[in-house]
Short mmCIF file of C-alpha atoms and ligand atoms in Angstrom, two decimals:
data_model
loop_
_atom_site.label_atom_id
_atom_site.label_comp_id
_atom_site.label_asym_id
_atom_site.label_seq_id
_atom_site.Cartn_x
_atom_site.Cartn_y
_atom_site.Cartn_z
CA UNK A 852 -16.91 -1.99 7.10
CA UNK A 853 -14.07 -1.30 8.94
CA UNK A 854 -10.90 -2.71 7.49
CA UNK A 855 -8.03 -1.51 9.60
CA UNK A 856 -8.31 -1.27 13.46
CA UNK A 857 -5.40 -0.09 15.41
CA UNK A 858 -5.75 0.21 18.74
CA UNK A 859 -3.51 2.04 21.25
CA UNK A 860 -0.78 0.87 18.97
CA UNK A 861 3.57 1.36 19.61
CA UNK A 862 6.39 0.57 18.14
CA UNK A 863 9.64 0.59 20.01
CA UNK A 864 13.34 -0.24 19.39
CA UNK A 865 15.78 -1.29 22.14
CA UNK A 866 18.29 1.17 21.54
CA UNK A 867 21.26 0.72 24.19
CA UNK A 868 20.04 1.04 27.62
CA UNK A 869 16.96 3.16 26.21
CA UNK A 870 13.83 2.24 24.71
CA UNK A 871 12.77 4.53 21.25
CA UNK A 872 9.18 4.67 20.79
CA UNK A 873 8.63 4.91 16.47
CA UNK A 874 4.84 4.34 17.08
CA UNK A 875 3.19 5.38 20.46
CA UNK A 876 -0.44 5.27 21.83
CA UNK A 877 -1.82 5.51 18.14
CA UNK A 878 -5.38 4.55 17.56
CA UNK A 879 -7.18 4.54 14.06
CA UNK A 880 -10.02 3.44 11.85
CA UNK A 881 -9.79 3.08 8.23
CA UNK A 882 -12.83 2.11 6.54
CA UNK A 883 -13.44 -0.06 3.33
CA UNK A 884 -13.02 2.74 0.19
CA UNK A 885 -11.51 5.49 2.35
CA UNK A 886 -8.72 7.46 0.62
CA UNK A 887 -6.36 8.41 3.09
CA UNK A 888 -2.58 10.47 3.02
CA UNK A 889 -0.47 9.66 5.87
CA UNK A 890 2.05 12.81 6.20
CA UNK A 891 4.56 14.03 8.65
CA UNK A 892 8.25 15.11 8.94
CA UNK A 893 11.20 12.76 8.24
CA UNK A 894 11.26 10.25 10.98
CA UNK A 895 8.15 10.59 12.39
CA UNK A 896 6.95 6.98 12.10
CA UNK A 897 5.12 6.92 8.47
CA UNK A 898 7.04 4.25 7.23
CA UNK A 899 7.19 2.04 10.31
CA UNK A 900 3.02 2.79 10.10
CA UNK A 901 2.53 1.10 6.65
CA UNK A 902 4.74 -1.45 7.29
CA UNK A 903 2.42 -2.42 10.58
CA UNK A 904 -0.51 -1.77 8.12
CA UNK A 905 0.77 -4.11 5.89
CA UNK A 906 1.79 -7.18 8.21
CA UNK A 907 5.36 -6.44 7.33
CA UNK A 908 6.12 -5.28 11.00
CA UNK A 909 4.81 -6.12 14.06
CA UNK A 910 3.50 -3.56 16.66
CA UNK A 911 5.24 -3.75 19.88
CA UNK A 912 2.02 -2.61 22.01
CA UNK A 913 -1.25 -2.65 20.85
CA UNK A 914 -3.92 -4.49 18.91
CA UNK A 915 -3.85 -4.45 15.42
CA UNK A 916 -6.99 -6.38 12.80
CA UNK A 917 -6.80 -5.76 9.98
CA UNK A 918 -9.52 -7.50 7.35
CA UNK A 919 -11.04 -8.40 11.14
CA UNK A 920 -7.69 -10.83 11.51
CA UNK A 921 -6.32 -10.32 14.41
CA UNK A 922 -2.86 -10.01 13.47
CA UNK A 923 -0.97 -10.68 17.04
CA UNK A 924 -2.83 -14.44 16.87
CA UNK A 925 -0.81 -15.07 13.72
CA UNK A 926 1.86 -16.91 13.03
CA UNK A 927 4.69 -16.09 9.92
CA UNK A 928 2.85 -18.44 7.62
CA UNK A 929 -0.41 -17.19 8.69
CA UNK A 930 0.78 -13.65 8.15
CA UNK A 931 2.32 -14.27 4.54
CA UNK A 932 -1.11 -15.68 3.53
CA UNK A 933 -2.48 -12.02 4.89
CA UNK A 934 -0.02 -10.38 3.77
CA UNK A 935 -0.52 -11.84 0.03
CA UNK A 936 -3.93 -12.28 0.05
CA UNK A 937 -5.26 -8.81 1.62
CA UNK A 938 -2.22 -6.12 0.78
CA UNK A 939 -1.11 -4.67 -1.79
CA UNK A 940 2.14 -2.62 -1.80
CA UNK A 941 3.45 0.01 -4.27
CA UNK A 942 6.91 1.32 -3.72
CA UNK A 943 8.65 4.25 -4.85
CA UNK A 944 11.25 2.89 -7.20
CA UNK A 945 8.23 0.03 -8.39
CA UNK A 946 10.35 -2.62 -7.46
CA UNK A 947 9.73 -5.07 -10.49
CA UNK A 948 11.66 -7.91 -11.34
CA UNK A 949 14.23 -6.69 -14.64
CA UNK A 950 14.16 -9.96 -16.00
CA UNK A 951 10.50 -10.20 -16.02
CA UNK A 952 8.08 -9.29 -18.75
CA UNK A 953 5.06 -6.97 -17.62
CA UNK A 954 2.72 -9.60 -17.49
CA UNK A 955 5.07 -12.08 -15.48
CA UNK A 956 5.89 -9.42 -12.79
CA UNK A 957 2.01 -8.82 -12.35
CA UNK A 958 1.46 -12.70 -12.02
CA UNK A 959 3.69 -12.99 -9.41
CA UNK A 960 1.52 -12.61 -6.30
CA UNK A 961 -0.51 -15.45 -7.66
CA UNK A 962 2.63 -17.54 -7.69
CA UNK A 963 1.54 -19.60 -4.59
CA UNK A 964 -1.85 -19.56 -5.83
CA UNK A 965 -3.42 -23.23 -6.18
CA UNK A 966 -4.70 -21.80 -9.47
CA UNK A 967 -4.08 -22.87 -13.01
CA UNK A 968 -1.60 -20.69 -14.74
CA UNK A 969 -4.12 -19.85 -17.21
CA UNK A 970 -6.29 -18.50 -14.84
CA UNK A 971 -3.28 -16.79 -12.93
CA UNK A 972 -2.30 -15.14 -17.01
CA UNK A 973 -6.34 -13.84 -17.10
CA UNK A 974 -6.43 -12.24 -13.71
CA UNK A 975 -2.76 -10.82 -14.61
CA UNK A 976 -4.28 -9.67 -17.80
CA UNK A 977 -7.48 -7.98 -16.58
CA UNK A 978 -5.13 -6.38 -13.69
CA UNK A 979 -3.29 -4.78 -16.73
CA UNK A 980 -6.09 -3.88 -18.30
CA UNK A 981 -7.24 -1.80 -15.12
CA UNK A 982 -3.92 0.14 -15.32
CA UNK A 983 -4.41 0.80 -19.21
CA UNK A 984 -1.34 -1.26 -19.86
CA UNK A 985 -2.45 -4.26 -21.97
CA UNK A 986 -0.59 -3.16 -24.93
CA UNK A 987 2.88 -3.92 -22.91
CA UNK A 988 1.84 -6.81 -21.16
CA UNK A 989 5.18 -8.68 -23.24
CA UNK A 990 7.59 -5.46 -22.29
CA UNK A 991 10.52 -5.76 -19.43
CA UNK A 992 10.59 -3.01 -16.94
CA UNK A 993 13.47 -1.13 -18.95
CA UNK A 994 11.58 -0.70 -21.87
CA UNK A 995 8.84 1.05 -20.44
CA UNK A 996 8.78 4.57 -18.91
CA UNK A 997 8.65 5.46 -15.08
CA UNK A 998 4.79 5.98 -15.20
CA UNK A 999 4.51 2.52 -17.31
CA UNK A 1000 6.66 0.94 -14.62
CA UNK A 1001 4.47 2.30 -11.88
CA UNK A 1002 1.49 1.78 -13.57
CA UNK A 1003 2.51 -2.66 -13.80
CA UNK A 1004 3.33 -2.42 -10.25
CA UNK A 1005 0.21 -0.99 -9.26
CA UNK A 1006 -1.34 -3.49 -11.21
CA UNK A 1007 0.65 -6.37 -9.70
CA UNK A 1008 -0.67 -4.47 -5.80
CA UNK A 1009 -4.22 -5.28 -7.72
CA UNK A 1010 -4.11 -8.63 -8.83
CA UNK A 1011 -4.87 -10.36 -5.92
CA UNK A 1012 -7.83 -8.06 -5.01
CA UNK A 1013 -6.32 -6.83 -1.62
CA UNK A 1014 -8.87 -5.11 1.09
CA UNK A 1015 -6.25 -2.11 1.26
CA UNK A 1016 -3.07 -0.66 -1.35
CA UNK A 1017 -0.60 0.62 0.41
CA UNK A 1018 1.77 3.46 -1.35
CA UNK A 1019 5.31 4.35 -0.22
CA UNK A 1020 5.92 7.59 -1.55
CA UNK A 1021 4.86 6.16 -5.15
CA UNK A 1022 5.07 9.26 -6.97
CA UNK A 1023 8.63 10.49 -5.53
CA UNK A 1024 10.38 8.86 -8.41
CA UNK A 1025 8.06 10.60 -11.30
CA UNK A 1026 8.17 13.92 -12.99
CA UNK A 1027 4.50 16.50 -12.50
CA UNK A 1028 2.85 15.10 -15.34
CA UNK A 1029 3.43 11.78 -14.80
CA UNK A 1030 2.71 12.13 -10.75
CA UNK A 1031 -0.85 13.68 -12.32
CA UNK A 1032 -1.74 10.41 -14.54
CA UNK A 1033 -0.65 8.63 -11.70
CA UNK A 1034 -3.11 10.52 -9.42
CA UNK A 1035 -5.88 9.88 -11.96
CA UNK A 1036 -5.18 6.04 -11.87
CA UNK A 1037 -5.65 6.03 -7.52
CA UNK A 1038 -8.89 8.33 -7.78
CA UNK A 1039 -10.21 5.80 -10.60
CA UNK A 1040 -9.09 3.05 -8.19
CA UNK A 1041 -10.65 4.81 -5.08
CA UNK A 1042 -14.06 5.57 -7.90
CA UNK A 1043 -14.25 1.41 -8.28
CA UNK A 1044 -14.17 1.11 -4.28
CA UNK A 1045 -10.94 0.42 -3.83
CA UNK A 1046 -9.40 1.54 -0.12
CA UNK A 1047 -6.02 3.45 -1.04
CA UNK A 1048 -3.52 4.66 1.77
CA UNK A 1049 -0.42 6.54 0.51
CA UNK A 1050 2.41 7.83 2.53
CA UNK A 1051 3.40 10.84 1.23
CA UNK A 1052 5.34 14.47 1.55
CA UNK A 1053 3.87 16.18 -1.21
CA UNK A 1054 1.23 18.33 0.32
CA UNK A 1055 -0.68 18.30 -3.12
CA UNK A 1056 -1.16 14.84 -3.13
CA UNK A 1057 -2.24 15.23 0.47
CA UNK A 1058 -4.65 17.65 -0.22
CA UNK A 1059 -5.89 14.97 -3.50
CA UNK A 1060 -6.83 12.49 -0.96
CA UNK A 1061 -10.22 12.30 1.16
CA UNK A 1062 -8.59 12.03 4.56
CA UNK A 1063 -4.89 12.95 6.01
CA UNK A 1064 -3.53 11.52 9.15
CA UNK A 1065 -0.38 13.13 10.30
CA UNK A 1066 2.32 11.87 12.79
CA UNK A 1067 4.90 13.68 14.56
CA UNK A 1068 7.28 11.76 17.33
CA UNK A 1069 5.28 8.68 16.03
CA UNK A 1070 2.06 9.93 17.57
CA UNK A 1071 -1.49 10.81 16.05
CA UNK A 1072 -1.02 14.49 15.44
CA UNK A 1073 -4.18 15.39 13.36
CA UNK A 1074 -6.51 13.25 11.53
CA UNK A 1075 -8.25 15.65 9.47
CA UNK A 1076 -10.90 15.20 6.36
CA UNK A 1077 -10.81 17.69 2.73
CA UNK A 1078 -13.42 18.61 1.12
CA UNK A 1079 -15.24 16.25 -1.03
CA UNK A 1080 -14.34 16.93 -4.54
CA UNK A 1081 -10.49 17.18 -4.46
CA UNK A 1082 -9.20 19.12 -7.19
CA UNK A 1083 -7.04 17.22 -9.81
CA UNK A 1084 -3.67 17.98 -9.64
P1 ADP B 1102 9.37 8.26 8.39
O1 ADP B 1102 8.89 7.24 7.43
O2 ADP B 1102 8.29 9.18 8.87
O3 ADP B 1102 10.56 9.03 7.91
P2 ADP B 1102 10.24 5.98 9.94
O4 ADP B 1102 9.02 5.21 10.22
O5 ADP B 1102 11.13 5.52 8.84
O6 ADP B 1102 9.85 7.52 9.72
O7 ADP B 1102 11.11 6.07 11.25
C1 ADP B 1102 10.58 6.52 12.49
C2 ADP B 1102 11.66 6.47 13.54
O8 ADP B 1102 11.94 5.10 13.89
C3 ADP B 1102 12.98 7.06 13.06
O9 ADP B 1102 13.55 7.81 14.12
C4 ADP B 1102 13.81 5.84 12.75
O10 ADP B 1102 15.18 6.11 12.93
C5 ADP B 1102 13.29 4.82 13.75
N1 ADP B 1102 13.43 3.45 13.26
C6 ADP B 1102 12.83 2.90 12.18
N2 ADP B 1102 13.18 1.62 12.04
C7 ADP B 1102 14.03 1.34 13.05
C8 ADP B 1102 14.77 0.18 13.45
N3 ADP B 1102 14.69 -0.97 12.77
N4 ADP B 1102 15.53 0.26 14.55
C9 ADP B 1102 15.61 1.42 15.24
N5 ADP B 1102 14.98 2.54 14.93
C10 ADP B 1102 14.19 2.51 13.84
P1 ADP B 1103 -10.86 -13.07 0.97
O1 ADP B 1103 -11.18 -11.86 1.82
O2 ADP B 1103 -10.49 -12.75 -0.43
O3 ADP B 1103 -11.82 -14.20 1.13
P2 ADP B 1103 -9.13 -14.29 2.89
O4 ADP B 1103 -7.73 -13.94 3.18
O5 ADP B 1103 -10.14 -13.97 3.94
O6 ADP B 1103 -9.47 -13.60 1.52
O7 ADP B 1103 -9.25 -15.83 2.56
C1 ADP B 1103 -8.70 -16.41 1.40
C2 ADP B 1103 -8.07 -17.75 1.78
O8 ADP B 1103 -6.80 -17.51 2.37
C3 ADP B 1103 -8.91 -18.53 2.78
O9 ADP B 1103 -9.30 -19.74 2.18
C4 ADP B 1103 -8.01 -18.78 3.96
O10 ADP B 1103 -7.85 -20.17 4.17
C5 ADP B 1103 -6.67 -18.21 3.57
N1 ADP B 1103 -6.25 -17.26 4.61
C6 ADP B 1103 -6.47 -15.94 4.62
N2 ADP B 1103 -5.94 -15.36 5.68
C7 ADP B 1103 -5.37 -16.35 6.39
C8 ADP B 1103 -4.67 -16.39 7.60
N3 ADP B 1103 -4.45 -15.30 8.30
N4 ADP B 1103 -4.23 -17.57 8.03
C9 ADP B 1103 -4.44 -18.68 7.32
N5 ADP B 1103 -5.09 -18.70 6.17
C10 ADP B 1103 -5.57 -17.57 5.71
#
């Protein structure tokens, strides 16, 4: 199934007396378990793109659905219930709470959850698990390395079983090796049928994934697919 649908999408800012188009005329399909780079020189609109993917910004023109909700018929609380229930976003500097043990950073998503917090712990736990972190489930972000970080706030993307992850650049923090295991975590993700979409300027990683989609002037510049076996990194 289809998962994202943009059609015909913009994005424009009022700048002045002129109006600044950071999407324009953009129309794309993502399927469910498609593993896609989104590339393209500073300022071209990659950003702006995941953040539309993501219900964190709405297109100006266009018709977005994403999960087949129509996202223009929603309203903020609607969209934070989308938003939580069908995204999951990975930054570049992970973006955990310092206070927060491992575990309690992953729960958080589930925080508005009518669940019982035992059940919230499990599915925290088993999110953990996924990222081969259980054995620093009690650790705060600054005891852990940059991988380990990454690695608890991929699994607090997974916890609430999103239709799509969404990555910012989540590598551009992390040293080769560690961008590698990182790598290996995403194309075990992508392996369990996960649907993975990372922004990205590294052209290995774009050559890693099973589909790039570049933008220039915020436009659909290629959409091209790589051959079926990427090599590891
Ligand atoms: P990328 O991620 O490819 O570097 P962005 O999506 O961040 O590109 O930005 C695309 C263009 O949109 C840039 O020219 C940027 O300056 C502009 N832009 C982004 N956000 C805003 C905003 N809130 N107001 C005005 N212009 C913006
Ligand atoms: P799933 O695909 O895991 O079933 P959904 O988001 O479709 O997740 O539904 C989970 C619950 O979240 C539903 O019970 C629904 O009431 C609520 N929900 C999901 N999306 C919205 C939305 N856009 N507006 C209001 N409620 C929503």
């Amino acid at each position: 199934p289809v998962v994202i649908d943009l059609c015909d999408i913009g994005k424009s800012y009022q700048m002045a007396d002129e109006t600044f188009y950071a999407l324009r005329e953009l129309s794309l399909q993502i399927r469910q378990n498609e593993y896609v780079a989104i590339i393209g020189p500073s300022g071209s609109g990659k950003s702006t793109l995941l953040n539309v993917l993501g219900c964190l910004d709405m297109p100006s023109q266009g018709h977005y659905q994403l999960a087949g909700h129509k996202v223009a018929e929603l309203d903020e609380t609607q969209l934070a219930i989308l938003r939580n229930h069908q995204v999951g976003f990975i930054f570049q500097s992970f973006n955990l709470l310092p206070r927060m043990t491992a575990l309690q950073n992953v729960m958080q998503p589930l925080v508005y959850r009518l669940m019982p917090w035992r059940e919230r712990e499990a599915k925290a736990k088993a999110a953990l698990a996924k990222v081969g972190l259980s054995d620093k489930a009690g650790h705060l972000p600054n005891q852990l390395s940059g991988g380990q970080r990454q690695r608890v706030a991929i699994a607090r993307a997974l916890v609430t079983e999103p239709a799509i992850l969404l990555g910012d650049e989540p590598t551009g923090n992390l040293d080769s090796k560690t961008t590698s295991d990182i790598m290996q975590l995403f194309d075990d993700l992508h392996a369990q049928g996960h649907t993975i979409i990372l922004v990205t300027h590294e052209q290995d990683i774009a050559d890693h994934c099973q589909r790039v989609i570049r933008l220039i002037d915020g436009k659909l510049a290629a959409d091209s697919r790589n051959s079926p076996h990427p090599d590891k990194l």
